[in-house]
mmCIF file of C-alpha atoms in Angstrom:
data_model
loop_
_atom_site.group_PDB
_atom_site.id
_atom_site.type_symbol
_atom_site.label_atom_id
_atom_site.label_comp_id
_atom_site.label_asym_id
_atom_site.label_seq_id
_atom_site.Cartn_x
_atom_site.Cartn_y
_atom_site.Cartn_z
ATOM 1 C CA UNK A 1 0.000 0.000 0.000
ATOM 2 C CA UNK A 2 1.248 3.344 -0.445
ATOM 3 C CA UNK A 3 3.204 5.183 2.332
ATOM 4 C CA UNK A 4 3.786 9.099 2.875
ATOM 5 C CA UNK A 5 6.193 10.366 4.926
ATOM 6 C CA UNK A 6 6.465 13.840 6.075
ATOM 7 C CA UNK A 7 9.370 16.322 7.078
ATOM 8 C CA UNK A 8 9.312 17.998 9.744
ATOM 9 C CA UNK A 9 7.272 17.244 11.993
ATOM 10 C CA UNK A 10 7.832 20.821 13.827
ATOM 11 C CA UNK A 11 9.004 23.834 12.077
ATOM 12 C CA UNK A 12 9.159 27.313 13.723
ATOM 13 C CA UNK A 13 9.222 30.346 11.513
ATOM 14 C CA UNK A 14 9.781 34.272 11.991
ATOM 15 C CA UNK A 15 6.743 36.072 10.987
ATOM 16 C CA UNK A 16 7.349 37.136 6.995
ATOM 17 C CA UNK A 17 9.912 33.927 6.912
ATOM 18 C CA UNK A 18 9.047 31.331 4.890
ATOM 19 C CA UNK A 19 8.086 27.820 5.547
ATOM 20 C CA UNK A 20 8.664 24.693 3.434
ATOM 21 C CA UNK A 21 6.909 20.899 4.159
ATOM 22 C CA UNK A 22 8.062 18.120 2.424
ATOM 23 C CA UNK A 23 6.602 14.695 1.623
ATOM 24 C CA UNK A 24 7.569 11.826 0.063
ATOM 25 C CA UNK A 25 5.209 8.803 -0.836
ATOM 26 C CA UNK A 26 6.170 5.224 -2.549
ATOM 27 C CA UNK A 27 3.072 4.086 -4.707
ATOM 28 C CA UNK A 28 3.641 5.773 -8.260
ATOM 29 C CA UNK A 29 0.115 5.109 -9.138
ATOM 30 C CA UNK A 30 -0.696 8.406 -6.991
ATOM 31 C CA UNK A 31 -2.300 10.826 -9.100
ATOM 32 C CA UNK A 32 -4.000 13.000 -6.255
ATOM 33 C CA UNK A 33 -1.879 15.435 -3.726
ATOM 34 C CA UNK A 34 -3.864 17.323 -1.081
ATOM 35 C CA UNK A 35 -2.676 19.381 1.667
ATOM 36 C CA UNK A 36 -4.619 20.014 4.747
ATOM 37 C CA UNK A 37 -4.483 22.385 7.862
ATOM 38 C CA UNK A 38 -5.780 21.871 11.342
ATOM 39 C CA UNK A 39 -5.619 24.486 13.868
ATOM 40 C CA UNK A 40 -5.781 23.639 17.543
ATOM 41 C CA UNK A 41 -8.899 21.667 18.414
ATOM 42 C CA UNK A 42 -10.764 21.896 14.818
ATOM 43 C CA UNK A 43 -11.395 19.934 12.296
ATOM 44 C CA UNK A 44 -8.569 19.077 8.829
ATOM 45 C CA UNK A 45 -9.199 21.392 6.032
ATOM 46 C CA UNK A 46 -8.515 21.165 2.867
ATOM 47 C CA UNK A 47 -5.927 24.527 2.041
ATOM 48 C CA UNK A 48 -4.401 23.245 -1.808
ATOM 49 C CA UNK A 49 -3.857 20.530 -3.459
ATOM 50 C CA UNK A 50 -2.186 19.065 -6.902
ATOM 51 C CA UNK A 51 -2.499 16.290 -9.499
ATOM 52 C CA UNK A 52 -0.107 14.424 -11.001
ATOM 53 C CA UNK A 53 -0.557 16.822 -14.456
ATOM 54 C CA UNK A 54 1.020 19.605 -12.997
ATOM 55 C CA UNK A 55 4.097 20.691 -11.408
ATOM 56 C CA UNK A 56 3.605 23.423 -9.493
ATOM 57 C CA UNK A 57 -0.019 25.126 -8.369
ATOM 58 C CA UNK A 58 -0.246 28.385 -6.630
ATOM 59 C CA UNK A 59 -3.027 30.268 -4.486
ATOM 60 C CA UNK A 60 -1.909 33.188 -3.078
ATOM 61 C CA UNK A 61 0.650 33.061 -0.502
ATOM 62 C CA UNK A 62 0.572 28.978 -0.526
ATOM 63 C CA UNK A 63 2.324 27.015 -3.273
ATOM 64 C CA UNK A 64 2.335 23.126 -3.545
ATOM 65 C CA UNK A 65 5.413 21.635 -6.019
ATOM 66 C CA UNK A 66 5.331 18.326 -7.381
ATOM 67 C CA UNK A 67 7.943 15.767 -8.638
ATOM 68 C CA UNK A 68 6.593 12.979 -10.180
ATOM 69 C CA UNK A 69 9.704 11.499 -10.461
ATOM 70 C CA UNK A 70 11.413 11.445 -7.434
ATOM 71 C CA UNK A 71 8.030 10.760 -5.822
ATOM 72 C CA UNK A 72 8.065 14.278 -3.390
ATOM 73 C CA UNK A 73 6.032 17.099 -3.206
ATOM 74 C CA UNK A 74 6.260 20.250 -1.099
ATOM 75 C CA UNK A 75 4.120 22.658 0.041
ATOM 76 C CA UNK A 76 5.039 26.435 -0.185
ATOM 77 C CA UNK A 77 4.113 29.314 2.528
ATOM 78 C CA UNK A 78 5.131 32.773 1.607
ATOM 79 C CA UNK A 79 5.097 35.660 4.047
ATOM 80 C CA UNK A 80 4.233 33.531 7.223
ATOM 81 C CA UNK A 81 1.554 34.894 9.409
ATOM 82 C CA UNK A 82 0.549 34.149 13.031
ATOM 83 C CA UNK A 83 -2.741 32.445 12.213
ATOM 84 C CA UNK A 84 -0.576 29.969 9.819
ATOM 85 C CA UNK A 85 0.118 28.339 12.488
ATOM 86 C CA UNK A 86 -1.049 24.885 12.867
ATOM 87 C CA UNK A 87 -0.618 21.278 11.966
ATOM 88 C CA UNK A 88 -0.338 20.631 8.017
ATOM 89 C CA UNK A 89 -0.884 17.287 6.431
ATOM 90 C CA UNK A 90 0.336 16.240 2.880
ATOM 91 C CA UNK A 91 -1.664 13.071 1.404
ATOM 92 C CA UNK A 92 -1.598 11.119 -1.503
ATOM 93 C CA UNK A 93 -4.558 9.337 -3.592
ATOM 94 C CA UNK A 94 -4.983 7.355 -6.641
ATOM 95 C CA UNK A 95 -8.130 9.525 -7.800
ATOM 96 C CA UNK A 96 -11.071 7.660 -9.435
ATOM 97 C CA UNK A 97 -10.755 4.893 -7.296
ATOM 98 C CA UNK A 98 -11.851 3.748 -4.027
ATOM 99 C CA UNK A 99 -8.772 3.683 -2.361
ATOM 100 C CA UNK A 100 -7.955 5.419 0.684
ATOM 101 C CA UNK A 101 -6.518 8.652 1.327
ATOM 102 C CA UNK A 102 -2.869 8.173 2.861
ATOM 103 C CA UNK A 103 -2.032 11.110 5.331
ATOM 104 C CA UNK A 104 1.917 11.795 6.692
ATOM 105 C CA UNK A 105 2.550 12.238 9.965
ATOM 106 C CA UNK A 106 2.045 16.016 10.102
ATOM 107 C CA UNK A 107 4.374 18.851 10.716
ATOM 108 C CA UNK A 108 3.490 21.485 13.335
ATOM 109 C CA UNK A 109 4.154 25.089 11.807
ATOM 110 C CA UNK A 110 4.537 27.720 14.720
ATOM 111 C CA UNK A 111 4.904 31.236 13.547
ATOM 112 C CA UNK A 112 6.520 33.444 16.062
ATOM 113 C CA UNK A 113 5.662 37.056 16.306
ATOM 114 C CA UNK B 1 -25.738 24.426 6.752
ATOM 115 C CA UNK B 2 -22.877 22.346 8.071
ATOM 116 C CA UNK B 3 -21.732 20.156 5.323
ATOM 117 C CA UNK B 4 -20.639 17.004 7.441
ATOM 118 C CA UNK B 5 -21.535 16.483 11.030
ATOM 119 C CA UNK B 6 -21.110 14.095 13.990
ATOM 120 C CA UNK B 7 -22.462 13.145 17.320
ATOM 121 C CA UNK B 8 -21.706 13.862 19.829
ATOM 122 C CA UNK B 9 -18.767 15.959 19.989
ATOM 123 C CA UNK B 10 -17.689 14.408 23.275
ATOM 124 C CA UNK B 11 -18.139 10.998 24.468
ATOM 125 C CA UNK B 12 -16.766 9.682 28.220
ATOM 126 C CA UNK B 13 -17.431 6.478 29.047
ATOM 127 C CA UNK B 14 -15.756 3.154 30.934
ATOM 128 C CA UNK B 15 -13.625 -0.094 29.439
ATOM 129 C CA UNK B 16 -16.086 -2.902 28.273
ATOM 130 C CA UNK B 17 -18.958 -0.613 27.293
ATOM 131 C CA UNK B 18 -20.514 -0.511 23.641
ATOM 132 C CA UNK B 19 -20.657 3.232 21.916
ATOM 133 C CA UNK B 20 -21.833 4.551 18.672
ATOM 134 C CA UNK B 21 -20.658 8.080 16.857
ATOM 135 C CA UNK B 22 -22.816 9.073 14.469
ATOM 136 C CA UNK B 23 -22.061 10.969 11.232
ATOM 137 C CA UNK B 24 -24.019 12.879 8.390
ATOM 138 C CA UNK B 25 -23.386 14.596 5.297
ATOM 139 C CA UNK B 26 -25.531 17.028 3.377
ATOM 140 C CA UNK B 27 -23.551 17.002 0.367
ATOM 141 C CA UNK B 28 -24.214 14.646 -1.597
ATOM 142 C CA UNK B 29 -20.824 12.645 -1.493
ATOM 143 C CA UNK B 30 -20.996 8.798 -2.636
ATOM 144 C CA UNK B 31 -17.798 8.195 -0.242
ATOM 145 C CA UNK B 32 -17.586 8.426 3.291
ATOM 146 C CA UNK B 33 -14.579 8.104 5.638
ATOM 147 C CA UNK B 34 -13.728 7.158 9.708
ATOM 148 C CA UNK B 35 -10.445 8.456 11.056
ATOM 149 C CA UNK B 36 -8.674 8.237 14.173
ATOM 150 C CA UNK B 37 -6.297 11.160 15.159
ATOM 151 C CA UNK B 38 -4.526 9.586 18.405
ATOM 152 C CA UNK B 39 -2.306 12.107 20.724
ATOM 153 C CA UNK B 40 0.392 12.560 18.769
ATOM 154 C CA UNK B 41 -1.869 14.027 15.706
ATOM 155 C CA UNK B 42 -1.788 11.497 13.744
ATOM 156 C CA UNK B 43 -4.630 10.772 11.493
ATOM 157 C CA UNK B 44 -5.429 6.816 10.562
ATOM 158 C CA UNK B 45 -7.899 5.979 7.932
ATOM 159 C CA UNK B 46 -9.835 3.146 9.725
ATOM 160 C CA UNK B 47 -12.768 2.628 7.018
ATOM 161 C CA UNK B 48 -13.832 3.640 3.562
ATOM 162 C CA UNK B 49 -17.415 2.952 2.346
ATOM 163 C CA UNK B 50 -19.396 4.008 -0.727
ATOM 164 C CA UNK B 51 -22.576 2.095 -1.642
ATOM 165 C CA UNK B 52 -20.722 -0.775 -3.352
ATOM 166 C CA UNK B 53 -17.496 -0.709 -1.719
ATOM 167 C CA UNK B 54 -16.380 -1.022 2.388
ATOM 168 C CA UNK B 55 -12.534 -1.064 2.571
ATOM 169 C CA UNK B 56 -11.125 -1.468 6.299
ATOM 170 C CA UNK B 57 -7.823 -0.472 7.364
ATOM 171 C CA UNK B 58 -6.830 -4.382 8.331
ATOM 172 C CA UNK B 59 -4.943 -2.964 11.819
ATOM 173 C CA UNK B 60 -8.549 -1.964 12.574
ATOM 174 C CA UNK B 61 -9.785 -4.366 15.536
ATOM 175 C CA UNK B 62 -12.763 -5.813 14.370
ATOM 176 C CA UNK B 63 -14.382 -3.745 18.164
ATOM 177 C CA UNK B 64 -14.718 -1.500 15.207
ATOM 178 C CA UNK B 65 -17.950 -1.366 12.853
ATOM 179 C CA UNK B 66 -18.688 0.970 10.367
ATOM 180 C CA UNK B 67 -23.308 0.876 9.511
ATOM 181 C CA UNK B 68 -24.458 2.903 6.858
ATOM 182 C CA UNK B 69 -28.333 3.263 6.794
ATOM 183 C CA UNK B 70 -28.469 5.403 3.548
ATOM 184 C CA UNK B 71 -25.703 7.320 1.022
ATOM 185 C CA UNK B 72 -26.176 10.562 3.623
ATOM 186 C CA UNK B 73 -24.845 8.816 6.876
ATOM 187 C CA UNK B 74 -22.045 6.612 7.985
ATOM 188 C CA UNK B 75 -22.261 5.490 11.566
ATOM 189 C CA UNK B 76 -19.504 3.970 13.913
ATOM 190 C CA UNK B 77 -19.993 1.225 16.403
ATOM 191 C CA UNK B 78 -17.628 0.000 19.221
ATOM 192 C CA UNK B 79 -17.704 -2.442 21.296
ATOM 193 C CA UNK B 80 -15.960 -3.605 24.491
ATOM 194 C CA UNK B 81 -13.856 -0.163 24.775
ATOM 195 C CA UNK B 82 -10.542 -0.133 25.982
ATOM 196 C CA UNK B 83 -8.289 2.601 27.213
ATOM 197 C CA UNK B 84 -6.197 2.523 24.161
ATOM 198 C CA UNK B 85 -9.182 3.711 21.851
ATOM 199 C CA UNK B 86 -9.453 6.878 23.545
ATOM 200 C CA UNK B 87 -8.614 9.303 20.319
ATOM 201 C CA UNK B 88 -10.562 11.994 18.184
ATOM 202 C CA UNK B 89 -12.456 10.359 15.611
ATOM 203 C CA UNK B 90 -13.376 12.164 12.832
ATOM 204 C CA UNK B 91 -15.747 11.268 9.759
ATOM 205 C CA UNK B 92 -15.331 12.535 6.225
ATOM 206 C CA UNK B 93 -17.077 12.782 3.008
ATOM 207 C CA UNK B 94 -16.051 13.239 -0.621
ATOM 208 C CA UNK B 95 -17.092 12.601 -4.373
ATOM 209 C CA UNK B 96 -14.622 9.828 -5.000
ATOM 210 C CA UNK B 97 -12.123 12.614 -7.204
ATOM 211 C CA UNK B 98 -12.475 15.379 -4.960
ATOM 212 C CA UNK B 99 -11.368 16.796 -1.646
ATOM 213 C CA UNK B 100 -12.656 14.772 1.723
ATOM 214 C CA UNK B 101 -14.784 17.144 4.080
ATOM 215 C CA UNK B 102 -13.775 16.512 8.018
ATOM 216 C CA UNK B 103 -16.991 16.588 10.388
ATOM 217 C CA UNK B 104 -15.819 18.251 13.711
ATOM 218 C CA UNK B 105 -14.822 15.146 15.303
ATOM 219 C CA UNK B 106 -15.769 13.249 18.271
ATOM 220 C CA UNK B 107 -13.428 13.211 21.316
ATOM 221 C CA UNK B 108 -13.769 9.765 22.917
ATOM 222 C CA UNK B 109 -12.290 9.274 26.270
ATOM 223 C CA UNK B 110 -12.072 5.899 27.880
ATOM 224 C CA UNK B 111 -11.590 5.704 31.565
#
């Protein structure tokens, strides 16, 4: 089954830094890359996410990169900002099918003020 | 208008009982989804179920039963709790190609 593994698990960031989360996952039949955000207590949401057509997908200060290749993907925060801070989880999928959504283990993004 | 919801949003209760979470969705979604997000954040798929297909995580103790009365609602049984399942569970929905929708999750605690 596939596998996704997730770097770091905790990253702390100067407000305006940058941040950078990377994934890898091992089934090449993925096809579907989502990236979600929980804050403290609340629920996953989704924030961006890529297919295997694209490289590189961009909404505002978030951008999600994708090597289809090497099998990693990346996800992109610009201009940190207090409220980014939270829990982000990178997933892979083979969409159309049935098969289950694989989460990493989560990195916890703290942005200092 | 809350797209995917669960009860109840807390649940305390002793080793050896029998509980059910239930969830809804008002989206219209053929898929629906049980998670467990243990202390350390982690989030495990336990089940997937749309109305031909039930796929369970095989590290899921069979305690563990996912009953689906109609498309809109996926409920999840447990029986004989033990300490270790205490956890957030969440339920999510999603058109099979498209982005899963997290309910608000139930916080189980076993004592």
């Amino acid at each position: 089954g596939e596998n996704v593994e997730q770097h770091p698990s905790t990253l702390s960031v100067q407000e305006g830094d940058s941040a950078v989360i990377k994934c890898t996952y091992s089934d090449s039949a993925s096809n579907y890359f989502p990236w979600y955000k929980q804050e403290l207590g609340k629920r996953p949401q989704l924030i961006i996410d890529i297919r295997s057509n694209v490289g590189e997908k961009k909404d505002q200060r978030i951008a999600v990169t994708l090597n289809k290749t090497a099998k990693h993907f990346s996800l992109h925060i610009t201009e940190t900002q207090p409220e980014d801070s939270a829990v982000y989880f990178c997933a892979a999928k083979v969409s159309g099918s049935a098969r289950q959504l694989t989460f990493g283990s989560g990195t916890q993004l703290t942005v200092l003020p | 208008d809350t797209a995917v919801s669960q009860t109840p949003k807390y649940l305390v209760t002793q080793m050896g009982n029998d509980k059910s979470i239930k969830c809804e969705q008002n989206l219209g979604h053929d898929t629906m989804y049980w998670y467990k997000q243990d202390s350390k954040k982690f989030l495990k798929i336990m089940f997937s179920y749309n109305n031909k297909e039930l796929i369970i995580n095989e590290t899921v103790p069979n305690r563990f039963s996912p009953k689906s009365p109609d498309k809109a609602h996926l409920n999840l049984h447990i029986n004989s709790l033990e300490l270790g399942d205490s956890a957030v569970y969440f339920c999510a929905s999603s058109q099979i190609n498209n982005e899963q929708y997290f309910g608000p999750g139930t916080r189980l605690t076993v004592t």
